[in-house]
CSV table of N, CA and C in Angstrom, one decimal:
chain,number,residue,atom,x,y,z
L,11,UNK,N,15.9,0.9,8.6
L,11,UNK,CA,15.3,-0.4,9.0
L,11,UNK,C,16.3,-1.5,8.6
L,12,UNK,N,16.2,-2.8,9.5
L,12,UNK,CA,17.1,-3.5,8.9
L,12,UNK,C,16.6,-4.1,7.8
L,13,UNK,N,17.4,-4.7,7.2
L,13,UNK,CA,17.0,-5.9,5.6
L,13,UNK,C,16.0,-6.5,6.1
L,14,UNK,N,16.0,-7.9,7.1
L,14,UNK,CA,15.2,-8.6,7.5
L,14,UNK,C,13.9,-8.1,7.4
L,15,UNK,N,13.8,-7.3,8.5
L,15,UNK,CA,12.7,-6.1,8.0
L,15,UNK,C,11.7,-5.6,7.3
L,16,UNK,N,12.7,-5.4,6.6
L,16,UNK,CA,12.2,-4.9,4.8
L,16,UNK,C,11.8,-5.6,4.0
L,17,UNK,N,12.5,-6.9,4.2
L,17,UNK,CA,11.8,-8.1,3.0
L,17,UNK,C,10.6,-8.4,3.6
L,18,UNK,N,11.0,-8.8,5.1
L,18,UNK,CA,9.3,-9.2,5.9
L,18,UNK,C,8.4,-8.3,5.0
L,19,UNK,N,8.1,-6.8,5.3
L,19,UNK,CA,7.4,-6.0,5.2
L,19,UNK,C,7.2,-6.0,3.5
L,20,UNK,N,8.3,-6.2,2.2
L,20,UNK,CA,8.0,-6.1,1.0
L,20,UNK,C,7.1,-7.2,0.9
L,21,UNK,N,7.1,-8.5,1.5
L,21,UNK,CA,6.6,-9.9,1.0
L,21,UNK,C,4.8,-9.4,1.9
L,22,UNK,N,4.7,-8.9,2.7
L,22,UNK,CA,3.2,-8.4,3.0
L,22,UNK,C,3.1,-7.7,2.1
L,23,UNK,N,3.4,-6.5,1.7
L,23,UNK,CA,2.7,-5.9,0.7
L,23,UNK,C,2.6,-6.3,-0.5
L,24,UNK,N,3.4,-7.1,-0.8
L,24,UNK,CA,3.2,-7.7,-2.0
L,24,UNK,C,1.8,-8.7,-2.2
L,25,UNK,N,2.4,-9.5,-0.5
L,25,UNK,CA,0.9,-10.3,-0.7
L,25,UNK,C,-0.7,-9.0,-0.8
L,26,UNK,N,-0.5,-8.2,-0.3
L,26,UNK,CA,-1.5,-6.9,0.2
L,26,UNK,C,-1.7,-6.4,-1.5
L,27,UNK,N,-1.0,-6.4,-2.1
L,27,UNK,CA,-1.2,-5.7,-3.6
L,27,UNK,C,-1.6,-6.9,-4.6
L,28,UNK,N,-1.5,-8.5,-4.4
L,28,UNK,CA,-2.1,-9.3,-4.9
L,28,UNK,C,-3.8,-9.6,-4.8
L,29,UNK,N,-3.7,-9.2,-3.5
L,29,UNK,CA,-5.0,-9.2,-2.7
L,29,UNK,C,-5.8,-7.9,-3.6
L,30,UNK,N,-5.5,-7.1,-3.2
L,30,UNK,CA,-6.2,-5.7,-3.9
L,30,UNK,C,-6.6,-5.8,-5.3
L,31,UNK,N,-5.5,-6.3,-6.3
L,31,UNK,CA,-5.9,-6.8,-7.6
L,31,UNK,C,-6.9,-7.7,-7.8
L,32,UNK,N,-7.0,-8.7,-6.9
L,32,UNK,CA,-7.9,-9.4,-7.1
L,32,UNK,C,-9.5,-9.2,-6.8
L,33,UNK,N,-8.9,-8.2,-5.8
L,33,UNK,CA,-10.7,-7.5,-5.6
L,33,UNK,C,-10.9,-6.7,-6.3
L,34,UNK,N,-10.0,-5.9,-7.1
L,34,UNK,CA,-10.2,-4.9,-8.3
L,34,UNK,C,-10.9,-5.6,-9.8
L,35,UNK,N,-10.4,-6.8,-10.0
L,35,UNK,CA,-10.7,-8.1,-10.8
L,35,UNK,C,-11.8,-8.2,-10.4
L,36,UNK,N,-12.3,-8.3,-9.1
L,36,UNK,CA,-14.0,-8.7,-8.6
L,36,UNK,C,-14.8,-7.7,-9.4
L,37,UNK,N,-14.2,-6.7,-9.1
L,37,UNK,CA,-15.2,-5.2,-9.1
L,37,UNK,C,-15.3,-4.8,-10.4
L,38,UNK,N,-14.2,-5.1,-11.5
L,38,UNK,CA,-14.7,-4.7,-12.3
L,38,UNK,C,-15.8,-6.1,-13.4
L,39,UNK,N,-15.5,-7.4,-13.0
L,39,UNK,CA,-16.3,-8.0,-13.5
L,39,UNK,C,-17.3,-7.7,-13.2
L,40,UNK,N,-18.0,-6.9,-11.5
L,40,UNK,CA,-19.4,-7.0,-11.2
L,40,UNK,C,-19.7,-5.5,-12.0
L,41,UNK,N,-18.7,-4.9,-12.7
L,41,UNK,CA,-19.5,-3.6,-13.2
L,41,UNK,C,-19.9,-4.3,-14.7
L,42,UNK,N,-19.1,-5.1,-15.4
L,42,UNK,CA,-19.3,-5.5,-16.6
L,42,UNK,C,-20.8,-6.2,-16.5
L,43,UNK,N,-20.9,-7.1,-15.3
L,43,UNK,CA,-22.1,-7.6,-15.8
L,43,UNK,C,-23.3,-6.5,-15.3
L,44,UNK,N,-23.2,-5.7,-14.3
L,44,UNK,CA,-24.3,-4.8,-14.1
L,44,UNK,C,-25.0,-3.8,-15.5
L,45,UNK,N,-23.5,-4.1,-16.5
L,45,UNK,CA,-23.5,-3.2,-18.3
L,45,UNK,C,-24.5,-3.9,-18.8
L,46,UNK,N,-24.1,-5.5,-18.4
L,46,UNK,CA,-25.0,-6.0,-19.4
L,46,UNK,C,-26.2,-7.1,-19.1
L,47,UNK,N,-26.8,-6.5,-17.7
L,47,UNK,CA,-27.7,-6.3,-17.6
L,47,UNK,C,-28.7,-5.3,-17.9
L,48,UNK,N,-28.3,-3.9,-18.0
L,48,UNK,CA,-28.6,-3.0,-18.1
L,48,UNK,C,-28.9,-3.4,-20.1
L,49,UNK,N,-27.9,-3.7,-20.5
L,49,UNK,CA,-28.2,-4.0,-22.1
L,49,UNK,C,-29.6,-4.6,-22.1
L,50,UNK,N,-29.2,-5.9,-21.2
L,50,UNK,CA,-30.3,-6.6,-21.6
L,50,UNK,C,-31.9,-6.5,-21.2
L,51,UNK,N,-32.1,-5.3,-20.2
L,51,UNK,CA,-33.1,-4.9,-20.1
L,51,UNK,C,-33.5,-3.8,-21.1
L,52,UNK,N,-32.6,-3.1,-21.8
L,52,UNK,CA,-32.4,-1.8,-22.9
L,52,UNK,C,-33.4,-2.8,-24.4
L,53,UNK,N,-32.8,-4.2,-24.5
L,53,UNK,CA,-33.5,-4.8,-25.4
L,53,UNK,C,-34.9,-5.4,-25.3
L,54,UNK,N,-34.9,-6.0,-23.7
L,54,UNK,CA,-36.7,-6.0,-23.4
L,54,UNK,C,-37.5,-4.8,-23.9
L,55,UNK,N,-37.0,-3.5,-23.4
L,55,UNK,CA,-37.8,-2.2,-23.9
L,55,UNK,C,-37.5,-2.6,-24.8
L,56,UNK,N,-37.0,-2.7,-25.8
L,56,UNK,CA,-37.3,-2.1,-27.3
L,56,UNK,C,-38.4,-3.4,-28.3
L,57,UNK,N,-38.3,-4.4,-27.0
L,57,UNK,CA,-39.3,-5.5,-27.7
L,57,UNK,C,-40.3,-5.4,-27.3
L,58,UNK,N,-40.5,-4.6,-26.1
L,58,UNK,CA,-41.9,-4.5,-26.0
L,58,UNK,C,-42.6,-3.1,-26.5
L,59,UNK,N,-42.2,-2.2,-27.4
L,59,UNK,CA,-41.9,-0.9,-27.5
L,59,UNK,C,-42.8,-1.7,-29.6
L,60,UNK,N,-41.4,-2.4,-29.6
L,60,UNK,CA,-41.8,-3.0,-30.8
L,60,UNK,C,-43.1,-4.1,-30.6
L,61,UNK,N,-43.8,-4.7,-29.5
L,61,UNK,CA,-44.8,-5.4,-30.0
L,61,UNK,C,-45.9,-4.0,-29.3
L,62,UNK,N,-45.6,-3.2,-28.3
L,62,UNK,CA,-46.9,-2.2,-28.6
L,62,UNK,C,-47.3,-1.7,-29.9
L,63,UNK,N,-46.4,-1.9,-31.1
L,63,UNK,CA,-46.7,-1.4,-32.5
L,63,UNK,C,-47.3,-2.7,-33.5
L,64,UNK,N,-47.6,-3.7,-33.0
L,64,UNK,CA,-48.0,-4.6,-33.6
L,64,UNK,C,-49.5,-4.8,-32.7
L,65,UNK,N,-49.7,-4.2,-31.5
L,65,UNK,CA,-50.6,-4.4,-30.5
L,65,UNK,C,-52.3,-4.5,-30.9
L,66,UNK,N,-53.0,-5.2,-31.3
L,66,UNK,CA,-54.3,-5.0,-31.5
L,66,UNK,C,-55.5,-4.4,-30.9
L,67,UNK,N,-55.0,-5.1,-29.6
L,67,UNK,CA,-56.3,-4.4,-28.5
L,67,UNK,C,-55.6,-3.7,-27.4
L,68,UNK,N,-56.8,-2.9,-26.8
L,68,UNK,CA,-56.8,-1.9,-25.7
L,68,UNK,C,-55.9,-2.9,-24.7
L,69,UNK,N,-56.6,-4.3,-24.3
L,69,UNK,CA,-55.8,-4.5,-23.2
L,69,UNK,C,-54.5,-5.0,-23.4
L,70,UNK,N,-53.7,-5.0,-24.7
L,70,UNK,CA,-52.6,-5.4,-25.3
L,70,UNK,C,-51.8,-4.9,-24.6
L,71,UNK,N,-52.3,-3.3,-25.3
L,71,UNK,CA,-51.1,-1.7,-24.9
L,71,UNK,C,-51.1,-1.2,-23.9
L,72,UNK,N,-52.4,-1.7,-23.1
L,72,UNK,CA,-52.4,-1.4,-21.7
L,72,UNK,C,-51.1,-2.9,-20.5
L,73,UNK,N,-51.2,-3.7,-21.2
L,73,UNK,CA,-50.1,-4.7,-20.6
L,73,UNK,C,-48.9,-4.3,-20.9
L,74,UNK,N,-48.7,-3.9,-22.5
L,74,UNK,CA,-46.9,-3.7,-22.9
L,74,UNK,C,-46.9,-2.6,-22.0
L,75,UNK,N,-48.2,-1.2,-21.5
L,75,UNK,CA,-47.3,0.0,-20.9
L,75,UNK,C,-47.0,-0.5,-20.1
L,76,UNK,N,-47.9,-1.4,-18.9
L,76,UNK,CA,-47.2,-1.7,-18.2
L,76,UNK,C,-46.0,-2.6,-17.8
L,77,UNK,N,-46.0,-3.1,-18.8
L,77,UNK,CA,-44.4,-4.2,-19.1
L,77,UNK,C,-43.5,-2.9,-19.1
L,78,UNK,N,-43.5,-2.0,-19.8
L,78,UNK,CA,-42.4,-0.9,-20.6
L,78,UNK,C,-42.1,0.0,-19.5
L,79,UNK,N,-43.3,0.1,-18.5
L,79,UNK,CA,-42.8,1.3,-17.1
L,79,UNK,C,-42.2,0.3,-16.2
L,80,UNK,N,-42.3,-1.3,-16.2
L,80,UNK,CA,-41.6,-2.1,-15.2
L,80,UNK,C,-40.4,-1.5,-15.1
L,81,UNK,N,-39.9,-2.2,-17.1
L,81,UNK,CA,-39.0,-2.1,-17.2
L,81,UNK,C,-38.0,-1.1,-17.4
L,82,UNK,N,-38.4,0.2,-17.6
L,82,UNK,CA,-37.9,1.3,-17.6
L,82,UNK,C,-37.5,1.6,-15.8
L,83,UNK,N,-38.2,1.2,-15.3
L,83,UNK,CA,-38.2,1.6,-13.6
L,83,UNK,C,-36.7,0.2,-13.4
L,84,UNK,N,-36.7,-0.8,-13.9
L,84,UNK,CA,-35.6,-1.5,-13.5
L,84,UNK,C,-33.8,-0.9,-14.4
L,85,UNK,N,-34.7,-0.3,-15.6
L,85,UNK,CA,-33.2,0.2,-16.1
L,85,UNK,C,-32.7,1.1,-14.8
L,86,UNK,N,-33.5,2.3,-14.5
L,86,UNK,CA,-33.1,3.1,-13.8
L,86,UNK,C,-32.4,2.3,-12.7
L,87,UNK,N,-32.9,1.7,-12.1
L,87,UNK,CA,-31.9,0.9,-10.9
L,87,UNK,C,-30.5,0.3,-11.5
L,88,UNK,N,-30.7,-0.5,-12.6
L,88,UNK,CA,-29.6,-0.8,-13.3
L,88,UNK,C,-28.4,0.0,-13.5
L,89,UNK,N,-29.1,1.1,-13.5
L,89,UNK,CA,-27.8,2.0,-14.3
L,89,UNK,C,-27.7,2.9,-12.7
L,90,UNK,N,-28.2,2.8,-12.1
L,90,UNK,CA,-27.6,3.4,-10.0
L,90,UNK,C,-26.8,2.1,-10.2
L,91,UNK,N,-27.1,1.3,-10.1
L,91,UNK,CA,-26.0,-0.4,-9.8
L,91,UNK,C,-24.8,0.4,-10.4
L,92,UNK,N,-24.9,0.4,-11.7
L,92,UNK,CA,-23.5,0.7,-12.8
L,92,UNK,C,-22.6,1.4,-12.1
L,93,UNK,N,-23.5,2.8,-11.9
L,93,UNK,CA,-22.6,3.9,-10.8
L,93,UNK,C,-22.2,3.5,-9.6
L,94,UNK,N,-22.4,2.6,-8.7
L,94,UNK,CA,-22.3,2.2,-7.6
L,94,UNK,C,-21.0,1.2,-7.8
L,95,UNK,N,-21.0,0.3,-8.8
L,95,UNK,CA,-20.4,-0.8,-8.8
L,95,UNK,C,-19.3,0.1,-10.0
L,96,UNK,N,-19.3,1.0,-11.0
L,96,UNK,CA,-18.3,1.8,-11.2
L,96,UNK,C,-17.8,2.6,-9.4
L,97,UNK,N,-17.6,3.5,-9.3
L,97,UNK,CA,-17.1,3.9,-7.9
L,97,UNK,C,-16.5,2.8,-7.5
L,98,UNK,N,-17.0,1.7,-6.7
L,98,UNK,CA,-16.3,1.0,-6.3
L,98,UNK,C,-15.2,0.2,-7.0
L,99,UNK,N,-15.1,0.1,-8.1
L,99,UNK,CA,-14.4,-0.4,-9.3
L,99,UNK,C,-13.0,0.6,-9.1
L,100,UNK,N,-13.6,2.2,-9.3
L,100,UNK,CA,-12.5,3.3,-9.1
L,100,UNK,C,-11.8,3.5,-7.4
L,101,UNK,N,-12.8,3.1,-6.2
L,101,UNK,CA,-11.7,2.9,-4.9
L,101,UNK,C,-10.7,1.7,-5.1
L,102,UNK,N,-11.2,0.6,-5.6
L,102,UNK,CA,-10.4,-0.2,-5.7
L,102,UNK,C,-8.9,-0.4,-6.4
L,103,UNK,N,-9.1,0.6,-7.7
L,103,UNK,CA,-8.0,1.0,-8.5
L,103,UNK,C,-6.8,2.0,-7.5
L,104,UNK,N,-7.8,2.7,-6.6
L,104,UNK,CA,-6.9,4.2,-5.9
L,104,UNK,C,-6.0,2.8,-5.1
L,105,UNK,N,-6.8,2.3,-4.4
L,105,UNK,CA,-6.4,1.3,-3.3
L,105,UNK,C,-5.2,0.7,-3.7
L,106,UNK,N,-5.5,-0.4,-4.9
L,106,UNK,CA,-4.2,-0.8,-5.8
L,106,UNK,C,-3.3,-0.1,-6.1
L,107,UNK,N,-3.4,1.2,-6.5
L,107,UNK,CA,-2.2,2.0,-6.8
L,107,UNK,C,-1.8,2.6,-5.6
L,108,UNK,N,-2.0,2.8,-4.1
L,108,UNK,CA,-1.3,3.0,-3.4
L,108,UNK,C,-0.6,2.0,-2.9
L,109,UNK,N,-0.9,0.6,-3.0
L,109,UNK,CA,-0.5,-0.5,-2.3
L,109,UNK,C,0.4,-0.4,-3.0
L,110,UNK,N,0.4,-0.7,-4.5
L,110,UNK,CA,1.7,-0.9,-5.5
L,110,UNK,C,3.0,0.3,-5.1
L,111,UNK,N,2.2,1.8,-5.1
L,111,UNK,CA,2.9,2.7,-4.6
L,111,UNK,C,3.9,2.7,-3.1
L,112,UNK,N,3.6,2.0,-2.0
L,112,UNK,CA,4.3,1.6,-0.9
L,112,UNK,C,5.0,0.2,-0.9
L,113,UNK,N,4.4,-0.7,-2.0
L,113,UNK,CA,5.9,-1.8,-2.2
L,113,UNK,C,6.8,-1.0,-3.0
L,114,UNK,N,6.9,-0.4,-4.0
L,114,UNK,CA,7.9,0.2,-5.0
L,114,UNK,C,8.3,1.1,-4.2
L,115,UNK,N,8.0,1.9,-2.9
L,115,UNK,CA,9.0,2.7,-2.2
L,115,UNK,C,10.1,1.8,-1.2
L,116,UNK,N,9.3,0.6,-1.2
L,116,UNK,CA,10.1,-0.3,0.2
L,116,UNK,C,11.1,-1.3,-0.8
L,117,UNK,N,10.5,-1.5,-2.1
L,117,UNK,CA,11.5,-2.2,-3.0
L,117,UNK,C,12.9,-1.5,-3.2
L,118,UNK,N,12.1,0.0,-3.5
L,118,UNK,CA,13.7,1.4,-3.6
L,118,UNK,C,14.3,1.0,-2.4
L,119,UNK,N,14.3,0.7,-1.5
L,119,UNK,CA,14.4,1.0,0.0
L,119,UNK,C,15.5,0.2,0.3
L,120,UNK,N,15.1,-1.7,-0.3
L,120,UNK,CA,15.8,-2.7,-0.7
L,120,UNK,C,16.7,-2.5,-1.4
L,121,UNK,N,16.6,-1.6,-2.4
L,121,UNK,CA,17.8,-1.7,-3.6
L,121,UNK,C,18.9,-0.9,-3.0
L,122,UNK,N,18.6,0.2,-2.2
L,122,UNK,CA,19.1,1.2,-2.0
L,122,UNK,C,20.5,0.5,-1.1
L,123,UNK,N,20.0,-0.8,0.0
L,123,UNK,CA,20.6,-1.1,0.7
L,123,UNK,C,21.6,-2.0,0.2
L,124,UNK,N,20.9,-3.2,-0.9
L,124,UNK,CA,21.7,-3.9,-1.8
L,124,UNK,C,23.2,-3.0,-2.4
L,125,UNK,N,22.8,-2.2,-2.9
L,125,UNK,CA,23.6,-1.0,-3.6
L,125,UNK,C,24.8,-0.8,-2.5
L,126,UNK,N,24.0,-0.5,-1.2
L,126,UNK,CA,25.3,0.1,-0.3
L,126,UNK,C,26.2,-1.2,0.1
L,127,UNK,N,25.9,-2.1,0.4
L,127,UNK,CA,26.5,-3.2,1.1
L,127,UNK,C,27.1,-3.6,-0.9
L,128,UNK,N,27.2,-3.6,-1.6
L,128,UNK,CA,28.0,-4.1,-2.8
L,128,UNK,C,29.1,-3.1,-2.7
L,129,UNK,N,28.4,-1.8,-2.4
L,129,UNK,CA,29.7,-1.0,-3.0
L,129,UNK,C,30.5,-0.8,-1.4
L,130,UNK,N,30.0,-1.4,-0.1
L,130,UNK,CA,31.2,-1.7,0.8
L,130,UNK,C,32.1,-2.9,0.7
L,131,UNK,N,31.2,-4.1,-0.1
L,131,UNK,CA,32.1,-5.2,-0.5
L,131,UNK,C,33.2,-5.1,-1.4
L,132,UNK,N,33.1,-3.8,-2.5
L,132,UNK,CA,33.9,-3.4,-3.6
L,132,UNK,C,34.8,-2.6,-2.8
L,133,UNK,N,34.4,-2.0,-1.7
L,133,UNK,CA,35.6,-1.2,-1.1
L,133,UNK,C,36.7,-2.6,-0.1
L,134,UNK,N,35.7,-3.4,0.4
L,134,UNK,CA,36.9,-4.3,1.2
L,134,UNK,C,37.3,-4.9,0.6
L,135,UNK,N,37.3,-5.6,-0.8
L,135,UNK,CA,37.8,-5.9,-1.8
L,135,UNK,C,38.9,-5.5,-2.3
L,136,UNK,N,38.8,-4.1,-2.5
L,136,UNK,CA,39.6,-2.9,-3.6
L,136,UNK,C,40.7,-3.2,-1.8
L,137,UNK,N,40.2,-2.8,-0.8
L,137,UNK,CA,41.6,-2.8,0.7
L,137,UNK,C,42.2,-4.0,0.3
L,138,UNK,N,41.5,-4.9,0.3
L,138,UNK,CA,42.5,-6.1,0.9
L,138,UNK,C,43.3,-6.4,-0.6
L,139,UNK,N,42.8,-6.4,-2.0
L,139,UNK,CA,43.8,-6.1,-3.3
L,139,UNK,C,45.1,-5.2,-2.7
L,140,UNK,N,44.6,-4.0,-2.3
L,140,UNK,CA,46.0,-3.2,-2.1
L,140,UNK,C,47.0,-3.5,-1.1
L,141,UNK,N,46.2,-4.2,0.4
L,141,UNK,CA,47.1,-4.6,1.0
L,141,UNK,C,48.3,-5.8,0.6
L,142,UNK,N,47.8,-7.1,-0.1
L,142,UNK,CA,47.9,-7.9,-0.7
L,142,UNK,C,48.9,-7.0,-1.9
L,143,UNK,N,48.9,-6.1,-2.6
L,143,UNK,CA,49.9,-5.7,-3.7
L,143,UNK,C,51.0,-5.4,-2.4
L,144,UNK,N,50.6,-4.4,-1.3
L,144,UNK,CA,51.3,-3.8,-0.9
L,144,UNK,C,52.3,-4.7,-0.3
L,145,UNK,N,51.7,-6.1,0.6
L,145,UNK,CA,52.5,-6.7,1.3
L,145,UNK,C,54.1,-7.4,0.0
L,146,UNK,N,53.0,-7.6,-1.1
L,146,UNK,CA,54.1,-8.4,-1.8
L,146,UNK,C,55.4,-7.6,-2.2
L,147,UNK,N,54.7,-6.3,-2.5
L,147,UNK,CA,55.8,-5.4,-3.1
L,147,UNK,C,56.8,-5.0,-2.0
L,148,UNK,N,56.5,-5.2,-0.7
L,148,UNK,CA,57.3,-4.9,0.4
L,148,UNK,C,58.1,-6.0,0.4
L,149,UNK,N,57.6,-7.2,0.3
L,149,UNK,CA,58.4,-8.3,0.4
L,149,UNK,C,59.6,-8.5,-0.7
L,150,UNK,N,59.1,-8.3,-1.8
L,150,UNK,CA,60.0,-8.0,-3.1
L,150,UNK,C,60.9,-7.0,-2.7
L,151,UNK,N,60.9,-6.1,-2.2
L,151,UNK,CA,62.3,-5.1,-2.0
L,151,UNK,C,62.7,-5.9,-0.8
L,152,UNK,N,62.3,-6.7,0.2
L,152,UNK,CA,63.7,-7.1,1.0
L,152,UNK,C,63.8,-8.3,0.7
L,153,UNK,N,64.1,-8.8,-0.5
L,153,UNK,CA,64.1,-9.7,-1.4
L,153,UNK,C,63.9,-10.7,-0.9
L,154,UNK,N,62.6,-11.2,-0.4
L,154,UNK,CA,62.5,-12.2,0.0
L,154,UNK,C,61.9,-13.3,-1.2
């Protein structure tokens, strides 16, 4: 491929792998807070857990159970979110590391070319040094 090319194509994926990070940054803040939600429904149970034990009447313990089955029915959804918004957390990562993985092949790709075009410049360099010695030394023997 030519250079041109290659940088076009390095500066998309680069932008393509900034992009991806940033949705990976989305995904894992939406799993953090789906944690702690889940926390924070973990501590409603355990407050209503602790006032059914302070509970006086029938229809007390009959409202905390049903406060306690709400919220046991919302953990379970909580924690499907968790899994859901982990997984997507983990595509996002695969995604990022292949993006990263196809700039760092096209960056080699770049260097590879840099590398050649130096070491043709060191070769026309190293020619024209020898012609340059050679012309002088020729000129030196017909004593000019």
């Amino acid at each position: 491929m030519k250079k041109q090319t290659l940088e076009l194509l390095f500066r998309y994926r680069k932008h393509l792998l900034e992009k991806e990070q940033i949705v990976l940054q989305d995904k894992m803040a939406e799993e953090n807070q789906q944690k702690a939600r889940l926390l924070q429904l973990q501590a409603r149970v355990q407050e209503t857990h602790n006032a059914k034990a302070r509970a006086t009447t029938v229809e007390e313990l009959c409202t905390l159970d049903e406060s306690a089955a709400y919220l046991h029915g919302r953990m379970t959804m909580a924690r499907r979110a968790i899994s859901l918004s982990s997984q997507a957390r983990q595509e996002a990562v695969e995604r990022t590391l292949k993006t990263k993985q196809s700039l760092d092949q096209i960056g080699l790709l770049l260097e590879k070319g840099r590398c050649e075009r130096m070491a043709e410049l060191d070769e026309s360099e190293r020619r024209q040094l020898d012609e340059l010695v050679t012309s002088r030394y020729a000129m030196a023997l017909r004593g000019v």
